[in-house]
Coordinates of N, CA, C and O in Angstrom, one line a residue:
M1368 N 4.4 22.6 -24.9 CA 4.7 22.6 -23.5 C 4.6 21.2 -23.0 O 3.6 20.5 -23.1
L1369 N 5.7 20.7 -22.4 CA 5.8 19.4 -21.8 C 5.4 19.4 -20.4 O 6.0 20.1 -19.6
N1370 N 4.5 18.6 -20.0 CA 4.0 18.4 -18.6 C 4.5 17.1 -18.1 O 4.7 16.1 -18.8
H1371 N 4.8 17.0 -16.8 CA 5.3 15.8 -16.2 C 4.3 15.3 -15.1 O 3.8 16.0 -14.3
W1372 N 3.9 14.0 -15.3 CA 3.1 13.3 -14.3 C 3.9 12.3 -13.6 O 4.8 11.7 -14.2
V1373 N 3.6 12.0 -12.4 CA 4.4 11.0 -11.6 C 3.4 10.0 -11.0 O 2.5 10.4 -10.3
V1374 N 3.7 8.7 -11.2 CA 2.9 7.6 -10.6 C 3.8 7.1 -9.5 O 4.9 6.7 -9.7
M1375 N 3.2 7.2 -8.2 CA 4.0 6.9 -7.1 C 3.2 6.0 -6.1 O 2.0 6.1 -6.0
P1376 N 3.9 5.1 -5.4 CA 3.2 4.2 -4.5 C 2.8 5.0 -3.2 O 3.5 6.0 -2.8
T1377 N 1.6 4.7 -2.7 CA 1.2 5.3 -1.4 C 1.4 4.3 -0.2 O 1.4 4.8 0.9
C1378 N 1.4 3.0 -0.5 CA 1.7 2.0 0.5 C 2.2 0.8 -0.2 O 2.3 0.7 -1.4
L1379 N 2.5 -0.2 0.5 CA 3.0 -1.5 0.0 C 1.8 -2.2 -0.7 O 0.7 -2.2 -0.2
P1380 N 2.0 -2.9 -1.8 CA 1.0 -3.6 -2.5 C 0.6 -4.9 -1.7 O 1.4 -5.4 -0.9
H1381 N -0.6 -5.5 -2.0 CA -0.9 -6.8 -1.4 C -0.2 -7.8 -2.2 O 0.1 -7.7 -3.4
V1382 N 0.1 -8.9 -1.6 CA 0.8 -10.1 -2.2 C -0.3 -11.1 -2.5 O -1.1 -11.5 -1.6
L1383 N -0.4 -11.5 -3.8 CA -1.4 -12.5 -4.1 C -0.8 -13.9 -4.0 O 0.2 -14.2 -4.8
R1384 N -1.3 -14.7 -3.1 CA -0.8 -16.0 -2.8 C -1.8 -16.7 -2.0 O -2.5 -16.1 -1.2
R1385 N -2.0 -18.0 -2.2 CA -3.0 -18.8 -1.5 C -2.6 -19.0 0.0 O -1.4 -19.3 0.3
C1386 N -3.5 -18.8 0.9 CA -3.3 -19.0 2.3 C -3.5 -20.5 2.6 O -4.5 -21.1 2.2
H1387 N -2.7 -21.1 3.4 CA -2.8 -22.5 3.8 C -3.8 -22.7 4.9 O -4.3 -23.8 5.1
S1388 N -4.2 -21.6 5.6 CA -5.2 -21.8 6.7 C -6.6 -21.5 6.3 O -7.5 -22.0 6.9
C1389 N -6.8 -20.6 5.4 CA -8.2 -20.3 5.0 C -8.2 -20.1 3.4 O -7.2 -20.4 2.8
A1390 N -9.3 -19.7 2.9 CA -9.5 -19.7 1.5 C -9.0 -18.4 0.8 O -9.2 -18.1 -0.4
S1391 N -8.4 -17.5 1.6 CA -8.0 -16.2 1.1 C -6.8 -16.3 0.2 O -6.0 -17.3 0.2
D1392 N -6.7 -15.3 -0.7 CA -5.5 -15.3 -1.6 C -4.8 -14.0 -1.6 O -4.0 -13.7 -2.5
R1393 N -5.0 -13.3 -0.5 CA -4.3 -12.0 -0.3 C -3.6 -11.9 1.0 O -4.1 -12.2 2.0
F1394 N -2.3 -11.4 0.9 CA -1.5 -11.2 2.1 C -1.0 -9.7 2.0 O -0.9 -9.1 1.0
R1395 N -0.8 -9.2 3.2 CA -0.2 -7.8 3.3 C 1.2 -8.0 3.9 O 1.4 -8.7 4.8
P1396 N 2.2 -7.3 3.3 CA 3.6 -7.4 3.9 C 3.6 -6.8 5.3 O 3.0 -5.7 5.5
S1397 N 4.2 -7.5 6.2 CA 4.3 -7.0 7.5 C 5.4 -6.0 7.7 O 5.5 -5.3 8.7
G1398 N 6.4 -6.0 6.7 CA 7.5 -5.0 6.8 C 8.6 -5.6 7.7 O 9.6 -4.9 8.1
K1399 N 8.5 -6.9 8.0 CA 9.5 -7.5 8.9 C 10.2 -8.7 8.1 O 9.6 -9.4 7.3
F1400 N 11.4 -9.0 8.5 CA 12.2 -10.1 8.0 C 12.5 -11.0 9.1 O 12.5 -10.6 10.3
R1401 N 12.6 -12.3 8.8 CA 13.1 -13.3 9.8 C 14.4 -13.8 9.2 O 14.5 -14.2 8.1
V1402 N 15.5 -13.7 10.1 CA 16.8 -14.1 9.7 C 17.2 -15.2 10.6 O 17.1 -15.1 11.9
N1403 N 17.7 -16.3 10.1 CA 18.1 -17.5 10.9 C 19.5 -17.9 10.4 O 19.7 -18.2 9.3
A1404 N 20.5 -18.0 11.3 CA 21.8 -18.5 11.0 C 22.0 -19.8 11.6 O 21.7 -20.1 12.8
H1405 N 22.7 -20.7 10.9 CA 23.1 -22.0 11.4 C 24.5 -22.2 11.0 O 24.8 -22.5 9.9
H1406 N 25.4 -22.1 12.0 CA 26.9 -22.1 11.7 C 27.2 -21.1 10.7 O 27.1 -19.9 10.9
K1407 N 27.7 -21.5 9.5 CA 28.1 -20.6 8.5 C 27.1 -20.4 7.4 O 27.3 -19.8 6.4
L1408 N 25.9 -20.9 7.6 CA 24.8 -20.8 6.6 C 23.7 -19.8 7.2 O 23.5 -19.8 8.4
I1409 N 23.0 -19.1 6.3 CA 22.0 -18.2 6.7 C 20.8 -18.4 5.8 O 20.8 -18.6 4.7
D1410 N 19.6 -18.2 6.5 CA 18.3 -18.2 5.8 C 17.7 -16.8 6.1 O 17.8 -16.3 7.2
A1411 N 16.9 -16.3 5.2 CA 16.1 -15.0 5.4 C 14.8 -15.1 4.7 O 14.7 -15.6 3.6
W1412 N 13.8 -14.7 5.4 CA 12.4 -14.7 4.8 C 11.8 -13.3 5.0 O 12.1 -12.6 6.0
L1413 N 10.9 -13.0 4.1 CA 10.0 -11.8 4.3 C 8.7 -12.3 4.8 O 8.1 -13.2 4.3
L1414 N 8.2 -11.7 5.9 CA 7.0 -12.2 6.5 C 5.8 -11.4 6.0 O 5.8 -10.2 5.8
V1415 N 4.8 -12.1 5.6 CA 3.5 -11.5 5.1 C 2.4 -12.1 5.9 O 2.4 -13.2 6.4
L1416 N 1.3 -11.3 6.1 CA 0.2 -11.7 6.9 C -1.1 -11.8 6.0 O -1.4 -11.0 5.2
C1417 N -1.8 -12.9 6.3 CA -3.1 -13.1 5.5 C -4.1 -12.0 5.9 O -4.2 -11.7 7.1
T1418 N -4.8 -11.5 4.9 CA -5.7 -10.4 5.2 C -7.0 -10.9 5.8 O -7.7 -10.2 6.5
S1419 N -7.3 -12.2 5.7 CA -8.5 -12.8 6.3 C -8.3 -13.3 7.7 O -8.9 -12.9 8.7
C1420 N -7.3 -14.3 7.9 CA -7.2 -14.9 9.1 C -6.0 -14.4 9.9 O -5.8 -14.7 11.1
G1421 N -5.1 -13.6 9.3 CA -3.9 -13.1 10.0 C -2.8 -14.0 10.2 O -1.8 -13.7 10.8
D1422 N -2.9 -15.2 9.5 CA -1.8 -16.2 9.6 C -0.6 -15.6 8.9 O -0.6 -14.9 7.9
T1423 N 0.6 -16.0 9.4 CA 1.9 -15.5 8.8 C 2.4 -16.5 7.9 O 2.4 -17.7 8.1
A1424 N 2.9 -16.0 6.7 CA 3.6 -16.8 5.7 C 5.0 -16.3 5.5 O 5.2 -15.1 5.7
K1425 N 5.9 -17.1 5.1 CA 7.3 -16.7 4.9 C 7.6 -16.8 3.4 O 7.4 -17.8 2.8
L1426 N 8.1 -15.7 2.9 CA 8.6 -15.7 1.5 C 10.1 -15.9 1.5 O 10.8 -14.9 2.0
P1427 N 10.7 -17.0 1.1 CA 12.1 -17.2 1.2 C 12.9 -16.2 0.3 O 12.6 -16.0 -0.8
L1428 N 13.9 -15.6 0.9 CA 14.8 -14.7 0.2 C 16.2 -15.3 0.0 O 16.8 -15.2 -1.0
L1429 N 16.7 -15.8 1.1 CA 18.0 -16.5 1.2 C 17.8 -17.9 1.8 O 17.1 -18.0 2.8
E1430 N 18.3 -18.9 1.1 CA 18.2 -20.3 1.7 C 19.5 -20.9 1.7 O 20.2 -21.1 0.7
R1431 N 20.0 -21.2 2.9 CA 21.2 -21.9 3.2 C 22.4 -21.2 2.4 O 23.2 -21.9 1.8
A1432 N 22.4 -19.9 2.4 CA 23.5 -19.2 1.8 C 24.7 -19.1 2.7 O 24.5 -19.0 3.9
Q1433 N 25.9 -19.0 2.2 CA 27.1 -18.8 3.0 C 27.0 -17.4 3.5 O 26.7 -16.5 2.8
V1434 N 27.3 -17.3 4.8 CA 27.2 -15.9 5.4 C 28.2 -15.0 4.7 O 27.9 -13.8 4.5
R1435 N 29.3 -15.5 4.4 CA 30.3 -14.6 3.7 C 29.9 -14.1 2.4 O 30.5 -13.2 1.9
S1436 N 29.0 -14.8 1.7 CA 28.6 -14.5 0.4 C 27.5 -13.4 0.4 O 27.2 -12.8 -0.7
V1437 N 26.9 -13.1 1.6 CA 25.9 -12.0 1.7 C 26.6 -10.7 2.0 O 27.4 -10.6 3.0
R1438 N 26.2 -9.7 1.3 CA 26.8 -8.4 1.5 C 26.5 -7.9 2.9 O 25.3 -8.0 3.4
P1439 N 27.4 -7.3 3.7 CA 27.1 -6.8 5.0 C 26.0 -5.8 5.1 O 25.2 -5.8 6.0
E1440 N 25.9 -4.9 4.0 CA 24.8 -3.9 4.0 C 23.5 -4.6 3.9 O 22.5 -4.1 4.6
L1441 N 23.4 -5.7 3.2 CA 22.1 -6.4 3.0 C 21.7 -7.0 4.4 O 20.6 -6.9 4.8
L1442 N 22.7 -7.6 5.0 CA 22.4 -8.2 6.4 C 21.9 -7.1 7.4 O 21.0 -7.4 8.1
D1443 N 22.6 -6.0 7.3 CA 22.2 -4.9 8.2 C 20.7 -4.5 7.9 O 19.9 -4.3 8.8
R1444 N 20.4 -4.3 6.6 CA 19.1 -3.9 6.3 C 18.0 -5.0 6.6 O 16.9 -4.7 7.0
L1445 N 18.4 -6.3 6.5 CA 17.5 -7.4 6.9 C 17.3 -7.3 8.4 O 16.1 -7.4 8.9
H1446 N 18.3 -7.1 9.2 CA 18.2 -7.1 10.7 C 17.4 -5.8 11.2 O 16.8 -5.9 12.2
D1447 N 17.5 -4.7 10.4 CA 16.8 -3.5 10.7 C 15.4 -3.4 10.2 O 14.7 -2.4 10.5
N1448 N 14.9 -4.5 9.6 CA 13.6 -4.5 9.0 C 13.4 -3.3 8.1 O 12.4 -2.6 8.2
D1449 N 14.3 -3.0 7.2 CA 14.3 -1.8 6.3 C 13.1 -1.9 5.4 O 13.0 -2.8 4.6
L1450 N 12.2 -0.9 5.5 CA 11.0 -0.9 4.7 C 11.3 -0.7 3.2 O 10.6 -1.2 2.3
G1451 N 12.4 0.1 2.9 CA 12.8 0.2 1.5 C 13.3 -1.1 0.9 O 13.0 -1.3 -0.3
L1452 N 13.9 -2.0 1.7 CA 14.3 -3.3 1.2 C 13.1 -4.1 0.9 O 13.1 -4.9 0.0
V1453 N 12.0 -4.0 1.8 CA 10.8 -4.8 1.5 C 10.2 -4.4 0.2 O 9.9 -5.2 -0.6
T1454 N 10.2 -3.1 -0.1 CA 9.7 -2.6 -1.4 C 10.5 -3.1 -2.5 O 10.0 -3.6 -3.5
E1455 N 11.8 -3.0 -2.4 CA 12.7 -3.5 -3.5 C 12.5 -5.0 -3.8 O 12.5 -5.4 -4.9
L1456 N 12.5 -5.8 -2.7 CA 12.4 -7.2 -2.9 C 11.0 -7.7 -3.4 O 11.0 -8.6 -4.2
L1457 N 10.0 -7.0 -3.0 CA 8.6 -7.3 -3.5 C 8.6 -7.1 -5.0 O 7.9 -7.8 -5.7
Q1458 N 9.3 -6.0 -5.5 CA 9.2 -5.7 -6.9 C 10.2 -6.5 -7.7 O 10.2 -6.4 -9.0
D1459 N 11.1 -7.2 -7.1 CA 12.1 -8.0 -7.8 C 11.4 -9.2 -8.5 O 10.8 -10.0 -7.9
P1460 N 11.5 -9.2 -9.9 CA 10.9 -10.3 -10.6 C 11.4 -11.7 -10.2 O 10.7 -12.7 -10.2
A1461 N 12.7 -11.8 -9.8 CA 13.2 -13.1 -9.4 C 12.6 -13.6 -8.1 O 12.3 -14.8 -8.0
V1462 N 12.4 -12.7 -7.2 CA 11.7 -13.0 -5.9 C 10.3 -13.4 -6.2 O 9.8 -14.4 -5.6
Q1463 N 9.6 -12.7 -7.1 CA 8.2 -13.0 -7.4 C 8.1 -14.4 -8.0 O 7.2 -15.2 -7.7
H1464 N 9.0 -14.6 -9.0 CA 9.0 -15.9 -9.7 C 9.3 -17.1 -8.7 O 8.6 -18.1 -8.7
R1465 N 10.3 -16.9 -7.9 CA 10.8 -18.0 -7.0 C 9.7 -18.3 -6.0 O 9.5 -19.5 -5.6
N1466 N 8.9 -17.3 -5.5 CA 7.9 -17.5 -4.5 C 6.5 -17.7 -5.1 O 5.5 -17.8 -4.3
R1467 N 6.4 -17.7 -6.4 CA 5.1 -17.8 -7.1 C 4.1 -16.9 -6.6 O 3.0 -17.2 -6.2
I1468 N 4.4 -15.6 -6.5 CA 3.5 -14.5 -6.1 C 3.3 -13.5 -7.1 O 4.1 -13.4 -8.1
A1469 N 2.3 -12.7 -7.0 CA 2.0 -11.6 -7.8 C 1.7 -10.4 -6.9 O 1.3 -10.7 -5.7
L1470 N 1.8 -9.2 -7.4 CA 1.4 -8.0 -6.5 C 0.1 -7.4 -7.0 O -0.1 -7.3 -8.2
D1471 N -0.7 -7.0 -6.1 CA -1.9 -6.3 -6.4 C -1.8 -4.8 -5.9 O -1.8 -4.6 -4.7
W1472 N -1.6 -3.9 -6.9 CA -1.4 -2.5 -6.6 C -2.7 -1.7 -6.5 O -2.7 -0.5 -6.4
S1473 N -3.8 -2.4 -6.4 CA -5.1 -1.7 -6.3 C -5.1 -0.8 -5.1 O -5.0 -1.3 -4.0
G1474 N -5.3 0.5 -5.3 CA -5.4 1.4 -4.1 C -4.1 1.7 -3.5 O -4.1 2.3 -2.4
A1475 N -3.0 1.3 -4.1 CA -1.7 1.5 -3.4 C -0.8 2.4 -4.2 O 0.4 2.5 -4.0
W1476 N -1.4 3.2 -5.1 CA -0.6 4.2 -5.8 C -1.5 5.4 -6.1 O -2.7 5.4 -5.9
R1477 N -0.8 6.5 -6.5 CA -1.5 7.8 -6.8 C -0.8 8.4 -8.0 O 0.4 8.2 -8.3
L1478 N -1.5 9.3 -8.7 CA -1.0 10.0 -9.8 C -0.9 11.5 -9.5 O -1.9 12.1 -9.1
D1479 N 0.3 12.0 -9.6 CA 0.6 13.4 -9.3 C 0.7 14.1 -10.6 O 1.6 13.9 -11.4
T1480 N -0.3 15.0 -10.9 CA -0.3 15.7 -12.2 C 0.2 17.1 -12.2 O 0.2 17.8 -13.2
N1481 N 0.6 17.6 -11.0 CA 1.1 19.0 -10.8 C 0.0 20.0 -11.2 O 0.3 21.1 -11.8
G1482 N -1.2 19.8 -10.9 CA -2.3 20.7 -11.3 C -3.0 20.4 -12.6 O -2.5 19.6 -13.4
S1483 N -4.0 21.1 -12.9 CA -4.8 20.9 -14.1 C -4.8 22.1 -15.0 O -5.7 22.2 -15.9
D1484 N -3.8 23.0 -14.9 CA -3.8 24.2 -15.7 C -3.5 23.9 -17.2 O -3.8 24.7 -18.1
H1485 N -2.9 22.8 -17.5 CA -2.5 22.4 -18.8 C -3.7 21.9 -19.6 O -3.6 21.7 -20.8
L1486 N -4.8 21.5 -19.0 CA -5.9 20.9 -19.7 C -6.7 21.8 -20.7 O -7.4 21.3 -21.5
D1487 N -6.5 23.1 -20.6 CA -7.2 24.0 -21.5 C -6.4 24.1 -22.9 O -7.0 24.8 -23.8
L1488 N -5.2 23.6 -23.0 CA -4.5 23.8 -24.3 C -5.0 22.9 -25.4 O -5.6 21.9 -25.1
E1489 N -4.7 23.3 -26.6 CA -5.1 22.5 -27.8 C -4.4 21.2 -27.9 O -4.9 20.2 -28.2
V1490 N -3.0 21.3 -27.7 CA -2.2 20.1 -27.8 C -1.4 20.0 -26.4 O -0.8 21.0 -26.0
I1491 N -1.5 18.8 -25.8 CA -0.8 18.6 -24.6 C 0.2 17.5 -24.7 O -0.1 16.4 -25.2
D1492 N 1.5 17.7 -24.4 CA 2.5 16.7 -24.4 C 2.8 16.4 -22.9 O 3.2 17.3 -22.2
I1493 N 2.6 15.1 -22.6 CA 2.8 14.7 -21.2 C 3.8 13.5 -21.1 O 3.6 12.6 -21.9
T1494 N 4.7 13.6 -20.2 CA 5.6 12.5 -19.9 C 5.1 11.9 -18.5 O 4.9 12.7 -17.6
V1495 N 5.0 10.6 -18.5 CA 4.6 9.9 -17.3 C 5.8 9.2 -16.7 O 6.4 8.4 -17.5
R1496 N 6.1 9.4 -15.5 CA 7.3 8.8 -14.9 C 6.8 7.9 -13.7 O 5.9 8.3 -12.9
F1497 N 7.3 6.7 -13.6 CA 7.0 5.8 -12.5 C 8.1 5.8 -11.5 O 9.3 5.5 -11.9
T1498 N 7.8 5.9 -10.2 CA 8.8 5.9 -9.2 C 9.0 4.4 -8.7 O 9.9 4.1 -8.0
A1499 N 8.1 3.5 -9.1 CA 8.2 2.1 -8.8 C 7.5 1.3 -9.9 O 6.8 1.9 -10.7
R1500 N 7.8 0.1 -10.0 CA 7.2 -0.8 -11.1 C 5.8 -1.1 -10.7 O 5.5 -2.2 -10.2
I1501 N 4.9 -0.2 -11.1 CA 3.5 -0.3 -10.8 C 2.8 -0.5 -12.1 O 2.7 0.4 -12.9
P1502 N 2.3 -1.7 -12.4 CA 1.6 -1.9 -13.7 C 0.2 -1.3 -13.7 O -0.7 -1.6 -12.8
V1503 N 0.0 -0.3 -14.6 CA -1.2 0.5 -14.6 C -1.6 0.6 -16.1 O -0.7 0.7 -17.0
R1504 N -2.9 0.6 -16.4 CA -3.4 0.9 -17.8 C -3.2 2.3 -18.1 O -3.6 3.2 -17.4
P1505 N -2.5 2.6 -19.2 CA -2.3 4.0 -19.6 C -3.6 4.8 -19.8 O -3.7 6.0 -19.5
T1506 N -4.7 4.1 -20.3 CA -6.0 4.7 -20.5 C -6.5 5.2 -19.2 O -7.1 6.2 -19.1
R1507 N -6.3 4.4 -18.1 CA -6.8 4.8 -16.8 C -6.0 6.0 -16.3 O -6.6 7.0 -15.7
L1508 N -4.7 6.0 -16.5 CA -3.9 7.2 -16.1 C -4.3 8.5 -16.8 O -4.5 9.5 -16.2
I1509 N -4.5 8.4 -18.1 CA -4.9 9.5 -18.9 C -6.3 10.0 -18.5 O -6.5 11.2 -18.4
A1510 N -7.2 9.0 -18.3 CA -8.5 9.4 -17.9 C -8.5 10.1 -16.6 O -9.2 11.2 -16.4
T1511 N -7.8 9.6 -15.6 CA -7.7 10.2 -14.3 C -7.0 11.6 -14.4 O -7.5 12.6 -13.8
G1512 N -5.9 11.7 -15.1 CA -5.1 12.9 -15.1 C -5.8 14.0 -15.9 O -5.7 15.2 -15.6
C1513 N -6.6 13.7 -17.0 CA -7.2 14.7 -17.8 C -8.7 14.9 -17.5 O -9.4 15.7 -18.1
G1514 N -9.2 14.1 -16.5 CA -10.6 14.3 -16.1 C -11.6 13.8 -17.2 O -12.7 14.3 -17.4
L1515 N -11.2 12.7 -17.9 CA -12.0 12.2 -19.0 C -12.5 10.8 -18.6 O -11.9 10.2 -17.6
S1516 N -13.5 10.3 -19.2 CA -13.9 8.9 -19.0 C -13.0 8.0 -19.8 O -12.3 8.4 -20.8
R1517 N -12.9 6.7 -19.4 CA -12.0 5.8 -20.1 C -12.5 5.6 -21.5 O -11.7 5.4 -22.5
A1518 N -13.8 5.6 -21.7 CA -14.4 5.4 -23.1 C -14.0 6.6 -23.9 O -13.7 6.4 -25.1
E1519 N -14.0 7.8 -23.4 CA -13.6 9.0 -24.1 C -12.1 8.9 -24.5 O -11.7 9.2 -25.6
V1520 N -11.3 8.4 -23.6 CA -9.8 8.2 -23.9 C -9.7 7.2 -25.1 O -8.9 7.4 -26.0
E1521 N -10.4 6.1 -25.0 CA -10.3 5.1 -26.0 C -10.8 5.6 -27.4 O -10.3 5.3 -28.4
R1522 N -11.8 6.4 -27.4 CA -12.4 7.0 -28.6 C -11.3 7.9 -29.2 O -11.1 7.9 -30.4
R1523 N -10.6 8.7 -28.4 CA -9.6 9.6 -28.9 C -8.4 8.8 -29.5 O -7.7 9.3 -30.4
I1524 N -8.1 7.7 -28.9 CA -7.0 6.8 -29.4 C -7.4 6.3 -30.8 O -6.6 6.4 -31.8
T1525 N -8.7 5.9 -31.0 CA -9.1 5.4 -32.3 C -9.2 6.5 -33.4 O -8.9 6.3 -34.5
E1526 N -9.5 7.7 -32.9 CA -9.5 8.9 -33.8 C -8.2 9.4 -34.2 O -8.0 10.3 -35.0
G1527 N -7.1 9.0 -33.4 CA -5.8 9.5 -33.7 C -5.5 10.8 -32.9 O -4.5 11.5 -33.2
K1528 N -6.4 11.2 -32.0 CA -6.1 12.4 -31.2 C -5.3 12.2 -30.0 O -5.0 13.1 -29.3
L1529 N -5.0 10.9 -29.7 CA -4.2 10.6 -28.6 C -3.2 9.6 -29.1 O -3.5 8.5 -29.5
V1530 N -1.9 10.0 -29.1 CA -0.9 9.2 -29.7 C 0.3 9.0 -28.7 O 0.6 9.9 -27.9
S1531 N 1.0 7.9 -28.8 CA 2.2 7.6 -28.0 C 3.1 6.6 -28.7 O 2.6 5.9 -29.6
A1532 N 4.3 6.6 -28.3 CA 5.3 5.6 -28.9 C 5.0 4.2 -28.3 O 5.5 3.2 -28.9
V1533 N 4.4 4.2 -27.1 CA 4.1 2.9 -26.5 C 2.7 2.5 -26.8 O 1.8 3.4 -27.0
R1534 N 2.4 1.2 -26.7 CA 1.0 0.8 -26.8 C 0.2 1.3 -25.6 O 0.5 1.1 -24.5
L1535 N -1.0 1.9 -25.9 CA -1.8 2.5 -24.9 C -2.8 1.5 -24.4 O -3.6 1.8 -23.5
T1536 N -2.9 0.3 -25.0 CA -3.8 -0.8 -24.5 C -2.9 -1.7 -23.6 O -1.7 -1.8 -23.8
G1537 N -3.5 -2.4 -22.7 CA -2.7 -3.2 -21.8 C -2.2 -2.5 -20.6 O -2.8 -1.4 -20.3
K1538 N -1.2 -2.9 -20.0 CA -0.6 -2.3 -18.8 C 0.8 -1.9 -19.1 O 1.5 -2.6 -19.8
V1539 N 1.3 -0.8 -18.5 CA 2.7 -0.4 -18.6 C 3.2 -0.1 -17.1 O 2.4 0.2 -16.2
A1540 N 4.5 -0.3 -16.9 CA 5.1 0.0 -15.6 C 6.4 0.8 -15.8 O 7.1 0.9 -14.9
E1541 N 6.6 1.3 -17.0 CA 7.8 2.1 -17.3 C 7.3 3.5 -17.9 O 6.2 3.6 -18.4
D1542 N 8.2 4.4 -17.8 CA 8.0 5.8 -18.2 C 7.6 5.8 -19.7 O 8.1 5.0 -20.5
F1543 N 6.6 6.7 -20.0 CA 6.2 6.9 -21.4 C 5.7 8.3 -21.6 O 5.5 9.1 -20.6
T1544 N 5.6 8.7 -22.9 CA 5.1 10.0 -23.2 C 4.0 9.9 -24.2 O 3.9 9.0 -25.0
F1545 N 3.0 10.8 -24.1 CA 1.9 10.8 -25.0 C 1.5 12.3 -25.4 O 1.9 13.2 -24.7
T1546 N 0.8 12.4 -26.5 CA 0.3 13.7 -27.0 C -1.2 13.6 -27.1 O -1.7 12.6 -27.7
L1547 N -1.9 14.6 -26.5 CA -3.4 14.6 -26.6 C -3.8 15.9 -27.3 O -3.3 17.0 -26.9
K1548 N -4.6 15.7 -28.4 CA -5.1 16.8 -29.1 C -6.5 17.0 -28.8 O -7.3 16.1 -28.8
R1549 N -7.0 18.2 -28.6 CA -8.4 18.5 -28.4 C -9.2 18.5 -29.6 O -8.9 18.7 -30.7

C-alpha cells in the first residue's frame, strides 16, 4: 500500500543576509515590491525587513531592464505585490545567487501525512511530495511522520529496514519514495 506525504510551506521563509544597520543576519520578506521606471528603463526590488531593527533592504530583481523586454504579466504581478511571485522569486536559485542570500525554512513548513493508520503495517511504502523547494533532512521527515526518534530512523537505515533510491543523509528538496520495514 502506497501512502502519500506532502511537505508544504506554512509561511514565507526568513532570508539570511547581513543587516547594514545592526548585527542581525535574518530578514523577513515584506511581501512588497518596489518598481521604479526611468524613461524606457525599469528597476524592481523585493523588499525585506530586518528581524532585529526593522530596517528595510532591497533585493534587486530587475536592474535597468528595457520596459519592453519585461512581460506585461510580470509587471502586473510586481505592481500588485503578488505574494505568489514573492514565493517564486525567493526560491529562484538565480535570484538567491545574484543577491547572495540563503533561505531559512525553520518553522516555515509542515508535513501532512494523511493520518497515522498506516503505521501498524509490516511494510510501509511512502512517497514524499514537496509543494515548494524546502530543503529538509529525510530522517527528520520520517521521524516526524512515523513517530520515531531520529536515532531510531538512522538505526533502521543502517540495518537495511529503511531503504530509498535517494540518499537519506543530508537534505533533499525534491520528491522521493522510501520503504520502511518493521
